[in-house]
CSV table of C-alpha atoms and ligand atoms in Angstrom, one decimal:
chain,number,residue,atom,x,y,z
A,801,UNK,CA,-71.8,119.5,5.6
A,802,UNK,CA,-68.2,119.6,7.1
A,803,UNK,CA,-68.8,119.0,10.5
A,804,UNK,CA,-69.0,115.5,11.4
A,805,UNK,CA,-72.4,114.8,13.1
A,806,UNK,CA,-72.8,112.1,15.8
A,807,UNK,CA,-75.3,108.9,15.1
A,808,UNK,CA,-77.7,110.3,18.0
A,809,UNK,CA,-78.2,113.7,15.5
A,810,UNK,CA,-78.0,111.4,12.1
A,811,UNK,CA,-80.6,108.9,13.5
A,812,UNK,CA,-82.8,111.9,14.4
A,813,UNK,CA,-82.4,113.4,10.9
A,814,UNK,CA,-82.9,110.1,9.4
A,815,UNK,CA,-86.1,109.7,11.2
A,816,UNK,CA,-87.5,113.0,10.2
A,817,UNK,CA,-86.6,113.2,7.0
A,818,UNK,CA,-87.7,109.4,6.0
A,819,UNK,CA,-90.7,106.8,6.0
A,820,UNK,CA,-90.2,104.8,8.8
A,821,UNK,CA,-90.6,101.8,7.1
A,822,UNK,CA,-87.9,100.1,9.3
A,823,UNK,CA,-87.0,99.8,12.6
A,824,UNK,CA,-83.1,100.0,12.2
A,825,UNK,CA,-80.5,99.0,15.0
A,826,UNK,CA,-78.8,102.4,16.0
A,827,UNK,CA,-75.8,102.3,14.2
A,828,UNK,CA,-74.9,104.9,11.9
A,829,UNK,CA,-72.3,102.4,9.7
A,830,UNK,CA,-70.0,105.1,7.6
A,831,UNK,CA,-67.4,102.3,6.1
A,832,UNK,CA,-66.5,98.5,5.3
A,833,UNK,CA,-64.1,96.2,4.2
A,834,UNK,CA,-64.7,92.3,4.3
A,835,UNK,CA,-66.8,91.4,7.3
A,836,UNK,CA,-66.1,94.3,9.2
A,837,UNK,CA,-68.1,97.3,9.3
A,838,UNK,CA,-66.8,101.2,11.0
A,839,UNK,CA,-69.4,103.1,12.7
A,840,UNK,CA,-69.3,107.2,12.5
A,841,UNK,CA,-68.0,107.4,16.0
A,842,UNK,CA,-65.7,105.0,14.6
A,843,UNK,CA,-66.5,101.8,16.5
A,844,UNK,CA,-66.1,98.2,14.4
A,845,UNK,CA,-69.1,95.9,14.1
A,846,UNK,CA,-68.7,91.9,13.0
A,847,UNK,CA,-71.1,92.3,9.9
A,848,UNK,CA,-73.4,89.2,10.8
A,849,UNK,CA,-76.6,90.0,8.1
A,850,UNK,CA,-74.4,90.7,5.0
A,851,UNK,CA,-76.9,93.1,4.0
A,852,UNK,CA,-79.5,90.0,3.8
A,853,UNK,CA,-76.6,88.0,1.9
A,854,UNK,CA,-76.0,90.7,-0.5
A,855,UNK,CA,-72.7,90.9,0.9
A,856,UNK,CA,-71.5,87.4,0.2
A,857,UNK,CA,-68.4,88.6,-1.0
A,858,UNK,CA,-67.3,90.9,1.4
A,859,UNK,CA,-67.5,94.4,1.7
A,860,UNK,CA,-65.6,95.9,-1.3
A,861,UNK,CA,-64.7,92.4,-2.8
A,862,UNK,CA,-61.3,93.5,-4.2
A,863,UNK,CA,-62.6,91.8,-7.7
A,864,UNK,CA,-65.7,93.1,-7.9
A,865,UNK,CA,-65.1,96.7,-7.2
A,866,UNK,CA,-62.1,96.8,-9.9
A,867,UNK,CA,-64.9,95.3,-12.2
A,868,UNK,CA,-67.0,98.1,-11.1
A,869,UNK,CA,-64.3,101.0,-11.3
A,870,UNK,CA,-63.5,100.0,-14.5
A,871,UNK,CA,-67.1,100.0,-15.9
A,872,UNK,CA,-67.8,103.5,-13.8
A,873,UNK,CA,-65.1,105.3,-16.6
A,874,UNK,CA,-66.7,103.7,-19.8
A,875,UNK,CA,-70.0,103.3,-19.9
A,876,UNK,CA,-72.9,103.1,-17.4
A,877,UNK,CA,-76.4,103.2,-18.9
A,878,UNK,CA,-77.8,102.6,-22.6
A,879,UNK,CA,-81.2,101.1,-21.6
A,880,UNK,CA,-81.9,98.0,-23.5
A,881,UNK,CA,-83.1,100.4,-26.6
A,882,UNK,CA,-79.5,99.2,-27.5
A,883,UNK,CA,-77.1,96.7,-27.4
A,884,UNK,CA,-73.9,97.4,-24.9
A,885,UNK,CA,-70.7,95.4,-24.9
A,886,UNK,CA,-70.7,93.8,-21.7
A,887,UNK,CA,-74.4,92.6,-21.9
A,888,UNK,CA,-73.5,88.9,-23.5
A,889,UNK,CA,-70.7,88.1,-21.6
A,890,UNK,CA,-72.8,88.3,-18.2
A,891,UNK,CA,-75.7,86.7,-19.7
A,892,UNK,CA,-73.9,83.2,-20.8
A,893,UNK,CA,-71.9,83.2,-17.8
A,894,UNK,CA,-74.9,83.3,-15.7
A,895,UNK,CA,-77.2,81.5,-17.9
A,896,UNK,CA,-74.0,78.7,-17.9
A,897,UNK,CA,-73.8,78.9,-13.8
A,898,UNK,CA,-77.3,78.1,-13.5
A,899,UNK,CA,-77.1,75.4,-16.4
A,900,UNK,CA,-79.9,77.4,-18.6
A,901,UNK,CA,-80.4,78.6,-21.6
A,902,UNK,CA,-80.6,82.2,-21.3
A,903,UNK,CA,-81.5,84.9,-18.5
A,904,UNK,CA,-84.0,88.0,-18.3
A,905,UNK,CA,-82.0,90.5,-15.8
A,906,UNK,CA,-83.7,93.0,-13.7
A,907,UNK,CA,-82.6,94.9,-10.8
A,908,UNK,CA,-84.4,94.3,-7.4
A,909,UNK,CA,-85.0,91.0,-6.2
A,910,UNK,CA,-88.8,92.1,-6.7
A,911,UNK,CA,-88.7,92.7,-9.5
A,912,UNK,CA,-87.3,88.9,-10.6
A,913,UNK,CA,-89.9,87.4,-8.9
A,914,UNK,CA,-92.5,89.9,-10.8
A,915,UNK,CA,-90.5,88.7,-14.2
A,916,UNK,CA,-91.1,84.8,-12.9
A,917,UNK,CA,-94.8,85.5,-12.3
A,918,UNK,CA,-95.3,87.3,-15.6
A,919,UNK,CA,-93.0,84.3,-17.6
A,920,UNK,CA,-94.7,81.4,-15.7
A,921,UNK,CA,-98.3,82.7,-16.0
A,922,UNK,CA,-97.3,83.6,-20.4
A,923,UNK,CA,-95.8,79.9,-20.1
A,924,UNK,CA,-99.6,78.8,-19.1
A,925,UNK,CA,-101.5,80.6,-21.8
A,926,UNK,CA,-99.0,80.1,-24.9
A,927,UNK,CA,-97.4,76.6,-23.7
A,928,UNK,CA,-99.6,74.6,-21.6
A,929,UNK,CA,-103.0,76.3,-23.0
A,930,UNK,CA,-104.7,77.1,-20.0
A,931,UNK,CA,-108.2,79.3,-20.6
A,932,UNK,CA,-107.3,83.6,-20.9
A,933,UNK,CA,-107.0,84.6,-16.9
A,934,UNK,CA,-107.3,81.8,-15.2
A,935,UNK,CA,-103.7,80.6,-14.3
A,936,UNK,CA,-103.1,80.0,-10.5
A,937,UNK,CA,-99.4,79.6,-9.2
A,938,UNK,CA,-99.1,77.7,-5.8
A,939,UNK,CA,-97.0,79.5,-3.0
A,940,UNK,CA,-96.0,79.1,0.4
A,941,UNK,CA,-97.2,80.1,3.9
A,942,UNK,CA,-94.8,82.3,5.3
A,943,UNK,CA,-93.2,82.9,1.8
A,944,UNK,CA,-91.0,86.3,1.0
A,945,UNK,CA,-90.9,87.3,-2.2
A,946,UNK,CA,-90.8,91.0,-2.1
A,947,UNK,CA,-92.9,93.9,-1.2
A,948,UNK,CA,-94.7,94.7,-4.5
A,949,UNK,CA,-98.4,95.4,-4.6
A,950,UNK,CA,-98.7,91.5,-6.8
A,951,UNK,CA,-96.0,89.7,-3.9
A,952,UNK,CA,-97.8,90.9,-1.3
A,953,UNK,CA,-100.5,89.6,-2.2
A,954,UNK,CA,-99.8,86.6,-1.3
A,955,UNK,CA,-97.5,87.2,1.7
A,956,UNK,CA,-99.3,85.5,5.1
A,957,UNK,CA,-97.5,88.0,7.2
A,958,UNK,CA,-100.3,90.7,8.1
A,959,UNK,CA,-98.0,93.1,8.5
A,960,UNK,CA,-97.1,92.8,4.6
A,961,UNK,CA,-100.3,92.2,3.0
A,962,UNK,CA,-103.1,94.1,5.1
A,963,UNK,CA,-104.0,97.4,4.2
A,964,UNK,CA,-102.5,97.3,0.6
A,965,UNK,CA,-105.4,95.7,-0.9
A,966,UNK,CA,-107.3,94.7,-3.1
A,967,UNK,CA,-105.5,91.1,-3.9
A,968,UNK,CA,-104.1,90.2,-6.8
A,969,UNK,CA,-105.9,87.1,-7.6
A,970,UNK,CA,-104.0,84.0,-8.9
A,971,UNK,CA,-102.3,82.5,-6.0
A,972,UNK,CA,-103.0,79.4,-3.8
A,973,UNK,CA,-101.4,79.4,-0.4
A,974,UNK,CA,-100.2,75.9,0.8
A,975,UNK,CA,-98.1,74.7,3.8
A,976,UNK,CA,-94.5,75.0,3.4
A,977,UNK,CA,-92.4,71.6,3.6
A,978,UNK,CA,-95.4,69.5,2.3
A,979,UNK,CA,-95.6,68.3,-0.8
A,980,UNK,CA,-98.5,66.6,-0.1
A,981,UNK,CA,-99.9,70.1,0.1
A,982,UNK,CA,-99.0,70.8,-3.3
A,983,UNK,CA,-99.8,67.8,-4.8
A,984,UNK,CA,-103.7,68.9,-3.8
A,985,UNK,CA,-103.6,72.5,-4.4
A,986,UNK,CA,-102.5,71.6,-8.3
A,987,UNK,CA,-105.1,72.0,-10.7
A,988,UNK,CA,-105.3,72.2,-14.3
A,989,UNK,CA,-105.1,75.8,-14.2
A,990,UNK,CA,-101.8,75.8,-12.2
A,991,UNK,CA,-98.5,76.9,-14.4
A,992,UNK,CA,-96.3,77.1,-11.4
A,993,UNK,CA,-94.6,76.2,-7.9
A,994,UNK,CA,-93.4,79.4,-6.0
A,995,UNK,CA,-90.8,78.6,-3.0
A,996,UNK,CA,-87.6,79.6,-1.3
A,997,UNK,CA,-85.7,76.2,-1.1
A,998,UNK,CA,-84.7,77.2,2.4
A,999,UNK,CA,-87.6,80.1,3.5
A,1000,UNK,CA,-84.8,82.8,5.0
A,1001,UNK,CA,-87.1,85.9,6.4
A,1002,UNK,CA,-89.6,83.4,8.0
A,1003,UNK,CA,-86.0,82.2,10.2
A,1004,UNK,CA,-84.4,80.3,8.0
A,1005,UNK,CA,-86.6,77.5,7.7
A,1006,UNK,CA,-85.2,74.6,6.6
A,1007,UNK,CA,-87.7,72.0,4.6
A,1008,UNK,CA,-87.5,68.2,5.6
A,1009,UNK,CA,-85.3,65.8,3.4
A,1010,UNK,CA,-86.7,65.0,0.3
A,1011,UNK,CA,-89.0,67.8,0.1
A,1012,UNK,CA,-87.6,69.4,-3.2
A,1013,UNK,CA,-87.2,66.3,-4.8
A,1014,UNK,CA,-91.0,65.6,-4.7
A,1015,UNK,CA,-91.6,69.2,-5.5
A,1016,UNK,CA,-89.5,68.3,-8.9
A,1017,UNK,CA,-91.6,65.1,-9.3
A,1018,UNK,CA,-95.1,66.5,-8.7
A,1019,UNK,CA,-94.3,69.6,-11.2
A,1020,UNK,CA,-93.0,67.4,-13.9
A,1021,UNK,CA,-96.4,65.0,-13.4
A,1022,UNK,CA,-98.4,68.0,-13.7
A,1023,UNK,CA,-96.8,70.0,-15.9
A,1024,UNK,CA,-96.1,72.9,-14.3
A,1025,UNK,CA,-93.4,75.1,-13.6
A,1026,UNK,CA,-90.8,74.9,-10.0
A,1027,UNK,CA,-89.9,78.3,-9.6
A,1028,UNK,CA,-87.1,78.8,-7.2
A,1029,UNK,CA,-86.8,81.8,-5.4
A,1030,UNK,CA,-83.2,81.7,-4.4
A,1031,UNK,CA,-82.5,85.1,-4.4
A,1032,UNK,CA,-81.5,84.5,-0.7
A,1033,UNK,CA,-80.5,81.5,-0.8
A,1034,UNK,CA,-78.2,81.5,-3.8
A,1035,UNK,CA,-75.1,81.9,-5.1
A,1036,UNK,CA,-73.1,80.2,-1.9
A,1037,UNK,CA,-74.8,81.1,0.8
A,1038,UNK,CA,-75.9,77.6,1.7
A,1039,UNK,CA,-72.6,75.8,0.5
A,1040,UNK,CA,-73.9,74.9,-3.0
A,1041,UNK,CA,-74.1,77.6,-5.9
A,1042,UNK,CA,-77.8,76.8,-5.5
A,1043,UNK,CA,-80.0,75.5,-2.7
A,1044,UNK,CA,-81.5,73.2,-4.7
A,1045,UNK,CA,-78.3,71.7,-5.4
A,1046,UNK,CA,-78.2,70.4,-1.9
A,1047,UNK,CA,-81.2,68.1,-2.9
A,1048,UNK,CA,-79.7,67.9,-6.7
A,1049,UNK,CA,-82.8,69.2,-8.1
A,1050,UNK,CA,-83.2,71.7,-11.1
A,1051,UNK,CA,-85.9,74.1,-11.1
A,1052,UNK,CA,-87.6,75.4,-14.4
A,1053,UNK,CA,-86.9,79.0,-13.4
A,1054,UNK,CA,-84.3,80.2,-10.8
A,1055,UNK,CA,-85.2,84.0,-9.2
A,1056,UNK,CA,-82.0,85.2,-8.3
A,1057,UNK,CA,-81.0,89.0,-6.7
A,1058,UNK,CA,-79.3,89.9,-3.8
A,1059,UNK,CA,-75.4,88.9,-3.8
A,1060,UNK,CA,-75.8,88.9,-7.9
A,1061,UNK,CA,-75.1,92.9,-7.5
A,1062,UNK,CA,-72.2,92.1,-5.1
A,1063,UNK,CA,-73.0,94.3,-2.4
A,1064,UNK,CA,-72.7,97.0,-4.9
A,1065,UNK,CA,-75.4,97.6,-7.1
A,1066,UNK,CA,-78.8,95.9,-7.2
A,1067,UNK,CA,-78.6,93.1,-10.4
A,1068,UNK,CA,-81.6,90.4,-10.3
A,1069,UNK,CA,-82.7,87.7,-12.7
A,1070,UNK,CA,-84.6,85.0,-13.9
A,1071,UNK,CA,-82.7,82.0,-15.4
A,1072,UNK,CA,-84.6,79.4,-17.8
A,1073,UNK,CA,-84.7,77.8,-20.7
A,1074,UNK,CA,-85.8,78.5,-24.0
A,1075,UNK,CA,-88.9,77.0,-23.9
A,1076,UNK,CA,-90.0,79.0,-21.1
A,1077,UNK,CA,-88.1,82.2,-20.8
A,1078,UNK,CA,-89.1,82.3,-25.0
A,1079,UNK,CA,-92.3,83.3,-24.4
A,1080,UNK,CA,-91.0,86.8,-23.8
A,1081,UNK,CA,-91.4,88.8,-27.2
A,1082,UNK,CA,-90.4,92.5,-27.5
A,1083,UNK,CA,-92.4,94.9,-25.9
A,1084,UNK,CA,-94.2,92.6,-23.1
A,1085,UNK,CA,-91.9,92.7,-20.3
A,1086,UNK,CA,-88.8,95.1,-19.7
A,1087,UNK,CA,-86.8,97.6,-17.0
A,1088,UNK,CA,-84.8,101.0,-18.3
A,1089,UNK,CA,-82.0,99.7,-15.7
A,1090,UNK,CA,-82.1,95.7,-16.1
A,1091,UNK,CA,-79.2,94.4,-17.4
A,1092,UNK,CA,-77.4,97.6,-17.6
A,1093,UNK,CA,-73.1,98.0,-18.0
A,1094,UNK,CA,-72.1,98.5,-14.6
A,1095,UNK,CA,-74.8,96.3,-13.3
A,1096,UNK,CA,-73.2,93.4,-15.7
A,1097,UNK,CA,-69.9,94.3,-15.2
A,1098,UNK,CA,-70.3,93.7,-11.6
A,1099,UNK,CA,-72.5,90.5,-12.4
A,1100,UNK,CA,-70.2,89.1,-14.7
A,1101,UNK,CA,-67.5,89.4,-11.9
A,1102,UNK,CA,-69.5,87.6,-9.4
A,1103,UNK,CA,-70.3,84.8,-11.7
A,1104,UNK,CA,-66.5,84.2,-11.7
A,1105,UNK,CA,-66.5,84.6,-8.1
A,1106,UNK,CA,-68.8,82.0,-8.1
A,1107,UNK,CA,-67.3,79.8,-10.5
A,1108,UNK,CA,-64.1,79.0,-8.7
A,1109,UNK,CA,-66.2,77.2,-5.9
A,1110,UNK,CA,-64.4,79.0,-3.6
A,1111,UNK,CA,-67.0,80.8,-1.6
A,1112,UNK,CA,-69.2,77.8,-1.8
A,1113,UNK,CA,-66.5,75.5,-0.4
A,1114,UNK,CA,-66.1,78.3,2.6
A,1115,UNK,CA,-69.8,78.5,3.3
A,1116,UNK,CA,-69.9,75.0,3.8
A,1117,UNK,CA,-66.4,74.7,6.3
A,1118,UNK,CA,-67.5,77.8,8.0
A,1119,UNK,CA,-71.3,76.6,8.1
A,1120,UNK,CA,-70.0,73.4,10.1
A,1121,UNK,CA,-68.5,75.5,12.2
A,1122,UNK,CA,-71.1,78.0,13.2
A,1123,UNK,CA,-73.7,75.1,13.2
A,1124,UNK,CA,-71.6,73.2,15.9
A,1125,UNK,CA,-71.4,76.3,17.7
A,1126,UNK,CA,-74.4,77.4,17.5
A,1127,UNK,CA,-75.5,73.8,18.5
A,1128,UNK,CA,-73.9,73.8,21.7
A,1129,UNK,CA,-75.8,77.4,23.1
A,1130,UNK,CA,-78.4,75.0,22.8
A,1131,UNK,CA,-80.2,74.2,26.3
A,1132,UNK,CA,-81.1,76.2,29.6
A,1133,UNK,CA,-78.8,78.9,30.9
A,1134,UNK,CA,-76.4,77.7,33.3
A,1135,UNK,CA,-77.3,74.0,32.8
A,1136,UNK,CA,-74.9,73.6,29.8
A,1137,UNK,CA,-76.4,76.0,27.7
A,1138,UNK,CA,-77.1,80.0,27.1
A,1139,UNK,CA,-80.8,80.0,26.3
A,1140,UNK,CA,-81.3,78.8,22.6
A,1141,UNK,CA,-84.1,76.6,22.1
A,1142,UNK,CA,-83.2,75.7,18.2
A,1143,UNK,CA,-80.7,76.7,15.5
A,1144,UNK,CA,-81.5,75.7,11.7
A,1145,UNK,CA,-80.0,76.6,8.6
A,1146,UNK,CA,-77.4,75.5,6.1
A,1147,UNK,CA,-74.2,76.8,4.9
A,1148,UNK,CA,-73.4,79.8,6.5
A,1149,UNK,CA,-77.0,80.8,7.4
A,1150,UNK,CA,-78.6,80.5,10.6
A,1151,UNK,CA,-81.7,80.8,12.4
A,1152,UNK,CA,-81.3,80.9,16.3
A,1153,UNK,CA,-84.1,80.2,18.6
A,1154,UNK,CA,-84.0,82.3,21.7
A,1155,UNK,CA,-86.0,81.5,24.9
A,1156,UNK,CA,-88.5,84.1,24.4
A,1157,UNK,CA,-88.0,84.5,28.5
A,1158,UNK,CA,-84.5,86.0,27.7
A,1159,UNK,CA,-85.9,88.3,25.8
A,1160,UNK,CA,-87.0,89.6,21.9
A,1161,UNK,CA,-85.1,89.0,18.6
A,1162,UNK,CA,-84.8,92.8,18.5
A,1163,UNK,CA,-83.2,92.7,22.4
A,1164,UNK,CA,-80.9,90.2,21.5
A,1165,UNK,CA,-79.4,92.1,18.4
A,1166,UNK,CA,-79.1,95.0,20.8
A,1167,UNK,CA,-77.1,92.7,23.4
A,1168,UNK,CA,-75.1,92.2,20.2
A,1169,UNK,CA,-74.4,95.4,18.7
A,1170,UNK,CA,-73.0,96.8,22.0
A,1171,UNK,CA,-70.5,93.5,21.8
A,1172,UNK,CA,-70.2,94.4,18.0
A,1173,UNK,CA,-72.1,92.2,16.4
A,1174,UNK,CA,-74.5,93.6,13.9
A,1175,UNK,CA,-77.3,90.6,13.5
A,1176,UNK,CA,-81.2,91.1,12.9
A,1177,UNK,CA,-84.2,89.5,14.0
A,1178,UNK,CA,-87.0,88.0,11.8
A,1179,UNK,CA,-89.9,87.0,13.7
A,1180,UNK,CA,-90.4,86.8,17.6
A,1181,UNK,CA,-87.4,85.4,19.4
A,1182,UNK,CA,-85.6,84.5,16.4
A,1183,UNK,CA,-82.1,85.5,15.1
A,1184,UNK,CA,-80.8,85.2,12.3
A,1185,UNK,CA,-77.2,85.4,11.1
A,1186,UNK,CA,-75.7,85.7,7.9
A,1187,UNK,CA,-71.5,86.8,7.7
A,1188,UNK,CA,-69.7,87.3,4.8
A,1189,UNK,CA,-68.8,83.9,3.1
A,1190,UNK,CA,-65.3,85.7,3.5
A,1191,UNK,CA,-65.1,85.8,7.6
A,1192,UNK,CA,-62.4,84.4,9.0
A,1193,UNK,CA,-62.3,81.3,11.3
A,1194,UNK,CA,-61.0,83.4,14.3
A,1195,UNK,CA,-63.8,85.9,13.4
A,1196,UNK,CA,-66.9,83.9,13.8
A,1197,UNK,CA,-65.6,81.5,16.9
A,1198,UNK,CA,-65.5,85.7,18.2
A,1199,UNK,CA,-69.2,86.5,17.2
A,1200,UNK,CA,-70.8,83.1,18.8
A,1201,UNK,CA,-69.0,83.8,22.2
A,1202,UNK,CA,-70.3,87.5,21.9
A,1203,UNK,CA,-73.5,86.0,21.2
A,1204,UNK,CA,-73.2,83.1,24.0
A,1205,UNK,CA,-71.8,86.6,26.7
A,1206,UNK,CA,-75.5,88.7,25.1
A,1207,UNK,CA,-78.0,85.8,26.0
A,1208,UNK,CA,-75.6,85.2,29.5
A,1209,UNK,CA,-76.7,89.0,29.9
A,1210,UNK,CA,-80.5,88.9,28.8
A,1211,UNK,CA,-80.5,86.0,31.1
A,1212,UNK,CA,-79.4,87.5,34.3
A,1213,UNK,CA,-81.5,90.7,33.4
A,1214,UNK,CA,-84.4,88.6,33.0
A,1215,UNK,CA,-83.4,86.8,36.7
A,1216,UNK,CA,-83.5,90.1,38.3
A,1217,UNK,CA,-86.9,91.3,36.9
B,292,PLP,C1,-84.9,89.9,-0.4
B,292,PLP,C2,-85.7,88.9,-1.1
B,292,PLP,C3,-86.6,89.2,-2.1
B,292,PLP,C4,-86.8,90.7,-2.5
B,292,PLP,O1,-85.7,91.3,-3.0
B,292,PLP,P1,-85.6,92.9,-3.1
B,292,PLP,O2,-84.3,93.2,-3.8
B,292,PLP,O3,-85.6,93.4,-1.7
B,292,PLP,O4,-86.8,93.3,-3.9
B,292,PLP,C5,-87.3,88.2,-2.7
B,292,PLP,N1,-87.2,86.9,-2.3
B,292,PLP,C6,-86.4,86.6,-1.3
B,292,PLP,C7,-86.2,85.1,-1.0
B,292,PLP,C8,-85.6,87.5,-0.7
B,292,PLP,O5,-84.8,87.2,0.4
């Protein structure tokens, strides 16, 4: 394998050789460093997904890959048949981040929200003493939570759920951003609230003001359990440490992935107290790789990351930037605008609205990579982007008028046709 092979003959490998269960941009990305990304024909890409804000840090975070360098030469794996001497550290720095009491680590974000399931259904039985089987959790429409055979369940997105049947049962389905909603889907039976404080694959939906506060209030009136899922949404993404924070509201369990590995390995968790993540005993819940050395090395080191406030504070200076941006595409090309019809999002995080007349998502990422700019679709006409809380100023300014120059294109193309 000396040769260097061109992205047209990797792509074609690729495709051969694996499931195609994604449609990936064609870009064949070989290196990285911050924001920046370096094709193999040696082109330079503005990251703008962050590997779904995996990548809060940056590309090789100069922190986090000493933290994993170091951890590489001494120890890697024990399984949890052991103790290991990084394992504590990471736990009560995380545990103290989220303000809980302890923290059950896993790898994928998957898995976390399998581990929240499992802990908030136990919770039912043991704590509030609902009957053997018959908890129900309440979840969102247009939810993501993963792609195992027990999330999918309860995705609304066809393309998730159908065909990978039978159902787990156990889940009630609700409109996202009304509490109302939740309020009557609650029964006695019900141990938990599922939800993404901000809903990031369904385009970054933002719910109304107020929402998570009620959430808070009808869980505690009911006794049962708010479950955040912020493994996208979390740890600085939106400008906060949390999400929630940005309503001042504490779930009972946050579900937390993604930018915990720091773009390097995949670290997940749940984070709760002792009166909820207790109901764990030995033996009845568990993963070989959770919570091994390199993964909490490289935890530990984004938990100090995060605790500076650094990244938070950037996400929330760059956010009003890109937001005011953004917000000014808004409106009919050539009339003042460039063919957006809505951005959302908060922090660093947006989801843009295209005309769908301009063209698809998918289109409009294309526009973009050939202007360098790596972004990704969600649903429809719909955008969203997602930089490295460690872009520059000068850097972002640069991706919205590559963005503004793609939908000036689509536009014109679409004119023609
Ligand atoms: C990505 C994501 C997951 C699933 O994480 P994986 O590591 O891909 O299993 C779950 N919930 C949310 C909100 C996510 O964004």
């Amino acid at each position: 394998m000396s040769t260097p092979q061109s992205t047209q003959e990797l792509i074609g490998l690729s495709e051969r050789h694996s499931a195609h269960n994604y449609h990936p941009l064609p870009v064949v990305v070989r290196e990285a460093r911050g924001a920046w990304v370096t094709d193999v024909e040696g082109r330079r890409y503005l990251d703008c997904l962050a590997g779904y804000s995996s990548l809060n840090f940056g590309h090789g975070n100069p922190a986090i890959l000493q933290a994993a360098q170091d951890q590489l030469q001494r120890l890697t794996l024990t399984s949890r048949a052991f103790f290991h001497d990084r394992f504590a550290a990471f736990c009560q720095g995380l545990a103290e981040l989220c303000g809980k009491d302890m923290i059950l680590p896993m790898n994928t974000g998957a898995e976390a929200v399998e581990t929240a399931i499992k802990v908030a259904r136990k919770w039912g039985y043991e704590v509030k003493g609902v009957a053997p089987d018959q908890a129900n959790i309440v979840v969102m429409e247009d939810n993501f939570h993963g792609r195992t055979t027990t999330i999918v369940s309860f995705s609304t997105d066809p393309d998730a759920r159908d065909g990978f049947g039978p159902a787990t049962p156990g889940f009630k389905i609700v409109k996202y951003g009304s509490a109302e909603a939740i309020r009557d889907a609650i029964d006695a039976n019900t141990v938990a609230v599922l939800l993404e404080p901000i809903q990031g694959e369904a385009g970054v939906l933002v719910p109304p003001a107020g929402y998570l506060t009620q959430v808070r209030e009808i869980c505690d009136e009911n006794n049962v359990l708010f479950v955040a899922d912020e493994i996208q949404s979390g740890l600085g993404r939106t400008g906060d440490t949390f999400a929630c924070d940005h309503e001042g509201v504490v779930p009972d369990m946050y579900v937390l992935g993604k930018a915990l590995g720091g773009g390097v390995v995949p670290v997940s968790a749940v984070a709760a107290d002792e009166n909820v993540l207790g109901v764990i005993r030995p033996g009845q819940h568990g993963s070989t790789f959770g919570g091994n050395p390199l993964a909490c090395a490289v935890g530990e080191a984004v938990v100090k990351l995060l605790g500076t406030g650094e990244f938070q504070a950037r996400a929330r200076e760059l956010g009003a930037v890109l937001h005011e941006r953004l917000g000014a595409l808004v409106g009919p090309t050539g009339e003042g605008g460039h063919g957006v019809v809505a951005v959302r999002g908060r922090g660093l995080w947006a989801g843009v609205d295209i005309d769908p007349r301009l063209g698809t998502g998918r289109q409009v990422c294309e526009a973009l990579m050939r202007r360098g700019v790596l972004a990704k679709d969600t649903h429809g006409s719909t955008i969203r982007l997602a930089p490295p809380l460690v872009v520059s100023e000068e850097d972002l300014n640069w991706a919205v008028d590559r963005l503004a120059e793609a939908l000036d294109e689509l536009a014109r193309d679409a004119g023609r046709s």
